[in-house]
Amino acid sequence: MSSFSDDDAFEAAEMSLSQRAMMGARPTQQANYMDGLNPAQREAVEALDGPVLMLAGAGTGKTKALTTRIAHLLVTGKARPNEILSVTFTNKAAREMKDRVGRLLGETVEGMPWLGTFHSICVKLLRRHAELVDLKSNFTILDTDDQIRLMKQLIVASGMDEKRWPARQLAGIIDGWKNRAWTPEQVPTAEAGAFDRQAVRLYTEYQSRLRDLNAVDFGDLLLHMVTIFQRHQDILQQYQRYFRYVLVDEYQDTNVAQYLWLRLLASSHKNICCVGDDDQSIYGWRGAEVGNILRFEKDFPGATVIRLEQNYRSTHHILAAASGVIAGNKGRLGKTLWTDREEGEKVRLIGHWDGEEEARWVGEEIESMQRGTRGMEPVSLDHMAILVRASHQMRAFEDRFLTIGLPYRVIGGPRFYERLEIRDAMAYFRLAVSQDDDLAFERIVNTPKRGLGDKAVQTIQRMARSNGVSLVEGARLCVQTGAIKGKGGKALGELVIGLDRWHQQVVAESDTHIETAEMLLDESGYTMMWQNDKTPEAAGRLENLKELIKALENFDNLQGFLEHVALIMDNESEDMEEKVSIMTLHAAKGLEFPAVFLPGWEDGLFPSQRSMDESGMKGLEEERRLAYVGITRAEAVCTISFAANRRVYGQWQSQLPSRFIDELPEENVEVLTPPGLYGGGYGAAGMSMNASPAFSMARESTIFEKASKADVYNSPGWKRMQNRNQGPRGMSQPIEARGLTIDTTATSSFTIGDRVFHQKFGYGEVVDIEGDKLGIEFDKAGSKKVVAKFIVPAGQENDVPF
DNA sequence: CGCTCCTGTGTTTTT
DNA sequence: CACAGGAGCG
């Protein structure tokens, strides 16, 4: 399947240095590609041999240094493209690096086959050596969902109570062990309670089941490779020679398995360059070990440590605010970021009554920045981002932006490939490629409904097991022997015949894989199933299926596509319209925006209560790093906000401002006054209505009562606020009283049942009227609440007031 | 076997 | 509150 060749690579490894130099030298570019590097970056680029730790703070040109380093390796002839092992965490990062290396050298670097994510590289390696861990090289890669379903089966099979042994949780535990590179035998049993012992037993069974299925999960990709390297010195040595240089991006995010894998590969030549920032380690919860970066110098004695500290991204105030927050963490390697950029605007801080008002304010702020405000240049929506702690916070913003028609894009939202219909379709593809894929079979036996329920599936499973064959074969036997009769039996027979036919088509390549895929979805009745479905989301699902088919165009065959999907998580269908980005703080790492909004800075939400409960001080420090990551995404304007009340699980809860707010250095922060004060707003206690709209942080500000941290919550300001806030019911005459900008004079002249048109959502029917808000069931966009002034009766589309 | 209603549970974060 | 998964009925 993969089209790399061992031979090339090993040939290259035996090549003399002079040959290399001749081959790689591109004298014309040599002068250019290092231009514009600062001394630290240049050092990082030029220190090619031996271990190097590059500590690169946020916005210090890390990727530039890293890509230039690759270019330098190539140009000096130290390595050919396929001799550089270069690992990243995300496909996006890998892609960007490829692009940038290509740009530096003024051409696309063909090759660089070993620039990729840990996972994609390990898949390639493991396909070559699968037999060493009892797998066939065409193993399938299970996603989280498959993993959990498998685990559930094992739990049920061993007669355990699913409630007491939640499959999800066990899968999580096993993942954690795999992250630490523990095979079932290696899990420490010293402190093993009953639970752990059961878990280890299930882990063992799970692994053997995976072997039977010829499948691996994400964790296995690394774990198996580590095992292979440890057990087979010869193979390890091959690769040590093969990969002459090793580069690692985001080293602070590596887990133990990844660390071991890297150490094994680099242990002979020690040409390893790790780039990272301990202050941006935010993946501890999924096994990342900040310790890896902290002990690099111990692992590789004599390592060159290079600090990139000049920040090119943010203004002084933003950088200082971020530094002030992160200073609260202990055990840092320590960096002092500096910038020669302008002072810029202070970090802006604003409190709101509740989450909805926060969203409303942010929406208005975005619109006014888009127009250009306070003498500032207009800012494109593409240059603004809202970064939230938890994805559920996105909802308030989406709701609001839909209402006011502000275009937005959610990054890393519900993933395309995780959607129900996509996963179903993929299961069909998987079966067409390999009939042995039992999990795929289970997924679609009865989708669309074929009258095959639990009972039928069990019969098939029994049949398969007792004959030692796959489920598809088991099903075939069930039909032949009449073990499943009647309506279900007939349908099953048809399914099996269909599967055979589709498989033939894949093997014979009689049609293009795209035609095969379309036909498959048609003939199986899957498309029909959604066409007959009258629920609102059915149309969208059909759209997604179309998109899936379109995605196939980028691949030569179904196999290649499935491989890609298993590993690729990001699916950004770029459209050209300018949009505000909404994403989690985690998703924002590595990105930058001129204007950044950081809402929801409230204790419990951010820092997250759960994080603190589960990991105590360690958890809090990770949250603080998250705050640091958030602030440092901003180039020019950074706005932090919080709300006094928030709905949690449908319950109103009053919130405390985040402790991180107290850690922002006063001199870099400006406290804004909410637009409509109602008897003294949160961020402006003690101020009168006609006070200046912004005031610098001062003693009278309730939030910044400089009490010791322990009694922040007993501070007079806090108490005052608590007394005032009896929940949002307290603002029953809200909108008018606060003089907000909603135009209530535009009372709707619509009646229920009217056909209407909206610029963004298209046509729909009015189903509900609440003052100036209309509930509309849109044909395409589903039901929404929209302010009446954005609506016109159908037929007057040209009059939409935008 | 499939559908509906009900209950319980959970919202970090993702390769 | 919203969604998933289970129980119970048709």
Coordinates of C-alpha atoms in Angstrom, one line a residue, chain A residues 105-434:
Chain A
L105 CA 14.3 25.8 -0.9
G106 CA 12.2 27.4 -3.6
E107 CA 10.7 24.2 -4.7
T108 CA 8.6 21.4 -3.4
V109 CA 10.7 18.9 -1.6
E110 CA 9.7 15.7 -3.1
G111 CA 10.1 13.1 -0.5
M112 CA 10.4 13.9 3.2
P113 CA 8.5 10.7 3.6
W114 CA 9.3 10.7 7.3
L115 CA 7.9 14.0 8.1
G116 CA 4.6 13.3 9.8
T117 CA 2.8 12.7 13.0
F118 CA 4.0 10.1 15.5
H119 CA 1.0 8.1 14.5
S120 CA 1.3 8.2 10.8
I121 CA 5.0 7.4 10.9
C122 CA 4.4 4.5 13.3
V123 CA 1.7 3.1 10.9
K124 CA 4.2 3.0 8.1
L125 CA 6.8 1.3 10.3
L126 CA 4.4 -1.1 11.8
R127 CA 3.1 -2.2 8.4
R128 CA 6.6 -3.3 7.5
H129 CA 7.1 -5.3 10.7
A130 CA 3.6 -6.3 11.7
E131 CA 4.4 -9.9 11.9
L132 CA 6.8 -9.3 14.8
V133 CA 3.8 -8.5 17.0
D134 CA 1.5 -11.1 15.5
L135 CA -0.3 -8.9 13.1
K136 CA -0.7 -8.9 9.3
S137 CA 0.5 -5.8 7.5
N138 CA -3.0 -4.9 6.5
F139 CA -4.1 -4.4 10.0
T140 CA -7.0 -2.0 10.6
I141 CA -6.8 1.0 13.0
L142 CA -9.6 1.3 15.4
D143 CA -10.9 4.6 16.6
T144 CA -12.1 5.4 20.0
D145 CA -15.6 4.3 19.3
D146 CA -14.6 0.9 18.1
Q147 CA -12.3 0.6 21.1
I148 CA -15.1 1.2 23.5
R149 CA -17.5 -1.2 21.7
L150 CA -14.9 -3.9 21.8
M151 CA -14.3 -3.3 25.4
K152 CA -17.9 -3.5 26.2
Q153 CA -18.2 -6.8 24.5
L154 CA -15.3 -8.2 26.6
I155 CA -17.0 -6.9 29.8
V156 CA -20.3 -8.5 28.9
A157 CA -18.6 -11.7 27.8
S158 CA -16.9 -12.1 31.2
G159 CA -20.2 -11.7 32.9
M160 CA -19.3 -8.4 34.5
D161 CA -21.7 -5.6 35.3
E162 CA -21.5 -2.9 32.6
K163 CA -22.5 -0.3 35.2
R164 CA -19.8 -1.1 37.6
W165 CA -17.2 -1.5 34.8
P166 CA -17.9 1.3 32.3
A167 CA -16.3 0.4 29.0
R168 CA -15.4 4.0 28.4
Q169 CA -13.5 4.3 31.6
L170 CA -11.7 1.0 31.2
A171 CA -10.7 2.0 27.6
G172 CA -9.4 5.2 29.1
I173 CA -7.3 3.4 31.7
I174 CA -5.8 1.1 29.1
D175 CA -5.0 4.1 27.0
G176 CA -3.2 5.6 29.9
W177 CA -1.2 2.4 30.3
K178 CA -0.3 2.4 26.7
N179 CA 0.8 6.0 26.9
R180 CA 3.2 4.9 29.5
A181 CA 4.4 2.1 27.2
W182 CA 3.1 -0.6 29.5
T183 CA 2.1 -3.9 28.0
P184 CA -0.4 -5.9 30.1
E185 CA 2.5 -7.7 31.8
Q186 CA 4.3 -4.4 32.6
V187 CA 1.5 -2.8 34.4
P188 CA 2.7 -2.5 38.0
T189 CA 0.7 -4.8 40.1
A190 CA 2.2 -3.6 43.4
E191 CA -0.6 -1.4 44.5
A192 CA -3.2 -3.3 42.5
G193 CA -6.6 -3.3 44.1
A194 CA -9.4 -5.5 42.9
F195 CA -10.4 -3.0 40.3
D196 CA -6.9 -2.7 38.8
R197 CA -6.5 -6.5 38.7
Q198 CA -9.7 -6.8 36.7
A199 CA -8.6 -4.0 34.5
V200 CA -5.3 -5.7 33.8
R201 CA -7.1 -8.9 33.0
L202 CA -9.4 -7.1 30.6
Y203 CA -6.4 -5.3 29.1
T204 CA -4.8 -8.7 28.3
E205 CA -8.0 -10.0 26.8
Y206 CA -8.4 -6.8 24.8
Q207 CA -5.0 -7.1 23.3
S208 CA -5.6 -10.7 22.3
R209 CA -8.9 -9.8 20.8
L210 CA -7.2 -7.0 18.8
R211 CA -4.7 -9.6 17.5
D212 CA -7.5 -11.8 16.4
L213 CA -9.1 -9.0 14.6
N214 CA -5.8 -8.0 13.1
A215 CA -6.4 -4.5 14.5
V216 CA -4.6 -1.9 16.6
D217 CA -5.8 1.1 18.5
F218 CA -4.0 4.4 18.6
G219 CA -1.9 3.6 21.5
D220 CA -0.7 0.4 20.0
L221 CA 0.8 2.1 17.1
L222 CA 3.5 3.4 19.3
L223 CA 3.5 0.6 21.8
H224 CA 4.1 -2.0 19.2
M225 CA 6.9 -0.1 17.7
V226 CA 8.6 0.3 21.0
T227 CA 8.2 -3.4 21.7
I228 CA 9.7 -4.2 18.3
F229 CA 12.6 -1.9 18.7
Q230 CA 13.3 -3.3 22.2
R231 CA 13.1 -6.9 21.1
H232 CA 14.9 -6.7 17.8
Q233 CA 18.2 -5.0 18.0
D234 CA 18.9 -5.6 14.4
I235 CA 15.8 -3.8 13.2
L236 CA 16.4 -0.9 15.6
Q237 CA 19.9 -0.5 14.3
Q238 CA 18.7 -0.4 10.8
Y239 CA 16.5 2.5 11.6
Q240 CA 19.1 4.2 13.7
R241 CA 21.3 4.3 10.6
Y242 CA 18.5 5.1 8.4
F243 CA 17.3 8.1 10.2
R244 CA 20.4 10.2 10.4
Y245 CA 18.7 13.1 12.0
V246 CA 15.7 13.3 14.3
L247 CA 13.6 16.3 14.9
V248 CA 10.7 16.6 17.2
D249 CA 8.2 19.4 17.4
E250 CA 6.2 20.2 20.5
Y251 CA 8.4 18.0 22.6
Q252 CA 6.6 19.0 25.8
D253 CA 3.6 17.0 24.6
T254 CA 5.3 13.7 24.2
N255 CA 4.2 10.8 26.4
V256 CA 6.4 8.1 27.7
A257 CA 5.8 5.8 24.8
Q258 CA 6.8 8.5 22.3
Y259 CA 9.7 9.4 24.4
L260 CA 11.0 5.9 24.5
W261 CA 10.5 5.5 20.8
L262 CA 12.5 8.7 20.2
R263 CA 15.2 7.8 22.6
L264 CA 15.6 4.3 21.0
L265 CA 16.0 5.8 17.6
A266 CA 18.4 8.5 18.5
S267 CA 20.5 6.7 21.0
S268 CA 23.3 5.8 18.6
H269 CA 24.0 9.0 16.8
K270 CA 22.2 11.3 19.2
N271 CA 21.4 13.7 16.4
I272 CA 18.2 14.7 17.9
C273 CA 16.7 18.1 18.1
C274 CA 13.7 18.6 20.3
V275 CA 11.7 21.7 20.2
G276 CA 9.2 22.7 22.8
D277 CA 8.0 25.0 25.5
D278 CA 7.4 23.7 28.9
D279 CA 5.0 26.6 29.5
Q280 CA 2.8 25.3 26.7
S281 CA 2.4 21.8 27.9
I282 CA -1.3 21.3 28.0
Y283 CA -1.8 17.7 27.3
G284 CA -0.9 16.2 30.6
W285 CA -4.3 14.7 30.8
R286 CA -3.7 12.5 27.9
G287 CA -0.4 11.2 29.1
A288 CA 2.0 14.0 28.0
E289 CA 5.0 14.2 30.4
V290 CA 6.4 17.7 30.9
G291 CA 9.1 15.7 32.6
N292 CA 10.4 14.6 29.2
I293 CA 11.4 18.1 28.3
L294 CA 12.6 18.9 31.8
R295 CA 15.1 16.1 31.8
F296 CA 16.4 16.3 28.3
E297 CA 19.8 17.4 29.4
K298 CA 20.1 14.3 31.6
D299 CA 19.1 12.0 28.9
F300 CA 21.5 13.5 26.5
P301 CA 24.5 14.8 28.4
G302 CA 26.2 17.6 26.7
A303 CA 23.1 18.8 24.9
T304 CA 23.1 22.2 23.4
V305 CA 20.3 24.2 25.0
I306 CA 19.1 27.1 22.9
R307 CA 16.4 29.5 24.1
L308 CA 14.3 31.4 21.7
E309 CA 13.0 34.4 23.7
Q310 CA 12.4 37.2 21.3
N311 CA 8.7 37.3 20.6
Y312 CA 7.5 38.6 17.3
R313 CA 3.9 38.1 17.8
S314 CA 2.4 40.2 20.6
T315 CA 2.6 43.7 21.9
H316 CA 4.4 44.4 25.1
H317 CA 1.3 44.6 27.3
I318 CA 0.0 41.2 26.0
L319 CA 3.3 39.6 26.6
A320 CA 3.7 41.0 30.0
A321 CA 0.2 39.9 31.0
A322 CA 0.9 36.4 29.9
S323 CA 4.3 36.3 31.6
G324 CA 2.7 37.6 34.8
V325 CA 0.2 34.7 34.8
I326 CA 2.7 31.9 34.0
A327 CA 5.1 33.2 36.6
G328 CA 2.7 31.5 39.1
N329 CA 3.9 28.1 38.0
K330 CA 6.8 26.3 39.8
G331 CA 9.4 24.1 38.2
R332 CA 9.7 25.8 34.9
L333 CA 12.8 25.7 32.8
G334 CA 12.4 29.5 32.7
K335 CA 12.5 31.8 29.8
T336 CA 12.2 35.5 29.6
L337 CA 10.2 36.5 26.6
W338 CA 10.7 40.0 25.3
T339 CA 9.6 42.0 22.4
D340 CA 10.7 45.2 20.6
R341 CA 7.2 45.7 19.4
E342 CA 5.1 48.6 20.5
E343 CA 3.5 48.9 23.9
G344 CA 0.1 48.4 22.3
E345 CA -3.2 48.2 24.1
K346 CA -3.5 46.8 27.5
V347 CA -5.2 43.5 27.9
R348 CA -8.9 44.3 28.3
L349 CA -11.0 42.9 31.1
I350 CA -14.7 42.9 31.3
G351 CA -17.3 41.3 33.6
H352 CA -20.8 40.5 32.5
W353 CA -24.0 39.5 34.2
D354 CA -24.3 36.2 32.5
G355 CA -23.0 34.1 29.7
E356 CA -25.6 35.3 27.2
E357 CA -24.7 38.9 27.8
E358 CA -21.1 38.0 27.5
A359 CA -21.8 36.5 24.1
R360 CA -23.9 39.5 23.1
W361 CA -21.1 41.9 24.1
V362 CA -18.4 39.9 22.3
G363 CA -20.6 39.9 19.2
E364 CA -21.0 43.6 19.3
E365 CA -17.4 44.2 19.9
I366 CA -16.5 42.0 17.0
E367 CA -18.8 43.9 14.7
S368 CA -17.4 47.2 15.8
M369 CA -13.8 46.0 15.4
Q370 CA -14.8 44.9 12.0
R371 CA -16.0 48.3 11.1
G372 CA -13.0 49.9 12.7
T373 CA -13.3 51.5 16.1
R374 CA -11.6 54.1 18.3
G375 CA -9.4 55.1 15.4
M376 CA -8.3 51.6 14.9
E377 CA -8.1 50.1 11.5
P378 CA -11.0 47.7 10.6
V379 CA -10.1 44.2 11.5
S380 CA -11.1 41.3 9.2
L381 CA -13.2 38.6 10.8
D382 CA -10.6 36.1 9.8
H383 CA -8.3 37.9 12.2
M384 CA -10.4 37.5 15.3
A385 CA -10.9 34.4 17.4
I386 CA -12.8 33.4 20.5
L387 CA -10.9 30.8 22.6
V388 CA -12.9 28.9 25.2
R389 CA -11.9 26.4 27.8
A390 CA -14.6 23.8 27.1
S391 CA -16.4 23.2 23.9
H392 CA -19.9 23.6 25.5
Q393 CA -19.0 27.3 25.9
M394 CA -19.1 27.7 22.2
R395 CA -22.8 27.3 22.1
A396 CA -23.7 30.7 23.5
F397 CA -21.5 32.3 20.9
E398 CA -22.9 30.3 18.1
D399 CA -26.5 31.0 19.1
R400 CA -25.8 34.7 19.3
F401 CA -23.8 34.9 16.1
L402 CA -26.5 33.0 14.2
T403 CA -29.1 35.5 15.5
I404 CA -27.2 38.5 14.4
G405 CA -25.9 36.9 11.3
L406 CA -22.2 37.1 12.1
P407 CA -20.3 34.5 10.1
Y408 CA -18.2 32.2 12.3
R409 CA -16.4 29.0 12.0
V410 CA -15.9 26.4 14.6
I411 CA -12.4 24.9 14.6
G412 CA -12.1 21.3 15.8
G413 CA -15.8 21.1 16.3
P414 CA -17.7 17.9 15.8
R415 CA -15.4 16.0 13.6
F416 CA -16.5 15.1 10.2
Y417 CA -15.2 11.6 10.4
E418 CA -16.8 11.0 13.7
R419 CA -20.3 11.6 12.5
L420 CA -22.7 8.7 12.5
E421 CA -23.4 8.6 8.8
I422 CA -19.8 8.9 7.9
R423 CA -18.8 6.1 10.2
D424 CA -21.5 3.9 8.9
A425 CA -20.4 4.6 5.3
M426 CA -16.8 3.9 6.3
A427 CA -17.8 0.6 7.8
Y428 CA -19.2 -0.4 4.4
F429 CA -16.0 0.7 2.8
R430 CA -14.0 -1.2 5.3
L431 CA -15.9 -4.4 4.6
A432 CA -15.6 -4.0 0.9
V433 CA -11.9 -3.8 1.3
S434 CA -11.6 -6.6 3.9

